[in-house]
């Protein structure tokens, strides 16, 4: 018994912790401490979830949001990665991009939402654009710093064995920066999801963010909670997948250079 | 890293040497100027529709109008106080909580999973329910700033405490330090850079939250103005407000970054 506890301590505590939160939520509503109108309850959310599952609403919202998310993230990875690689090659290119990256980094991206609506119309293209802009910075920044900070000893060793520029890039810098690239990807996934949901709150015809905003404005808490929970669960699943990828790509590394 | 004392050469450096030394700065400046010029020219020549993109000169004119007549300081004050209150609350809660969670493994095991769930989930999705709970006024924005800023600070504080150098703690123990001594003299100074990094991330999240919150539903504030001008297709005025927020966010994060570098500079590289 104690052995089981020791080995799976984190898992058991985690599950207990979520169970306590759900139980407290349900009991608080059942005993009338808070009104179900404001906070809904796990039982009500579950009933509503099954209802929305049967009507196909869950599947529609989920697939629309995931479709926009995939486009936003994909574009960010391609464009951000390419810009990062070019910037790591050329100091001039890096300096050309620098002010715009900084502006993007410190500006609340969503402020440009109305402009995107003017350019691309309300709905899918605008949401993809917002998600793309949310996600591109970590991809660019991590690609750049990952390649630039390649281990100088390895570079010198490769050079002395006659490696050319593209050899250095393909065989030393790129593989060496994989953990940093994956860390950037992990940040980008979170931001792309935030971008999709935030943009959908403002204007969409389907999607999780749309459902949250739509039911929220009608004060239908139960219906809103279904999509809210789905967003939270989606965030957790993506994060877990990426941390698996992180440890998988990092596992061949040994010694002090290993990223935590 | 941050402070390099350098003996200045006697003679005035030539222009070529100056450009060489500040190469990146020069290229960056040229890049921005070219961008602005292209923007202005292509709108003037009708290559792009200035109705959708505005022009740099129109934005500059709009800025003058806004600072003079648009109740700018009122809206800025509303946003700033929502941000300030939310962020201060986040700071008060997150740092002590992070220190406790970093020190105690048993509490951390229970609290960390829901904490990480909130940290990774897009918290802006909570906006509609916060409006239901707290109304469309300032309270809901304070709450969304609080939720946006609190998690990066907690997570970084925990990481800072856990990364505290065990040799220092052992040494202090050997010299008879109490638990409190270790806490106040090793752990807190030791995780200050990590806390500051959390604060820096929190500032970005908090600013985004206040703007999104005001754009979603509100009665006043910078985000409210952005949405109003966006819907009225007054892109020049919208851009002025977006620039103001960017400059504010940039200066604030830069200030924290400088503090971070300053604190890090007196400790030996580990």
XYZ file of C-alpha atoms in Angstrom, chain A residues 89 147 150 154-155 157-176:
25
model
C 22.368 33.078 -40.767
C 20.617 27.800 -33.581
C 24.782 25.991 -30.628
C 30.938 21.145 -31.191
C 31.082 23.783 -33.943
C 35.278 20.287 -33.575
C 33.109 19.926 -36.692
C 35.013 22.723 -38.432
C 38.354 21.187 -37.729
C 37.096 17.989 -39.347
C 36.256 19.994 -42.455
C 32.541 20.649 -42.030
C 31.095 23.251 -44.378
C 28.527 25.894 -43.488
C 25.495 23.823 -44.389
C 27.022 20.770 -42.672
C 27.395 22.821 -39.516
C 23.801 23.921 -39.798
C 22.218 20.558 -40.643
C 24.409 18.299 -38.527
C 25.385 20.384 -35.500
C 23.267 23.487 -34.941
C 19.867 22.103 -35.918
C 19.985 18.788 -33.999
C 21.583 20.590 -31.057
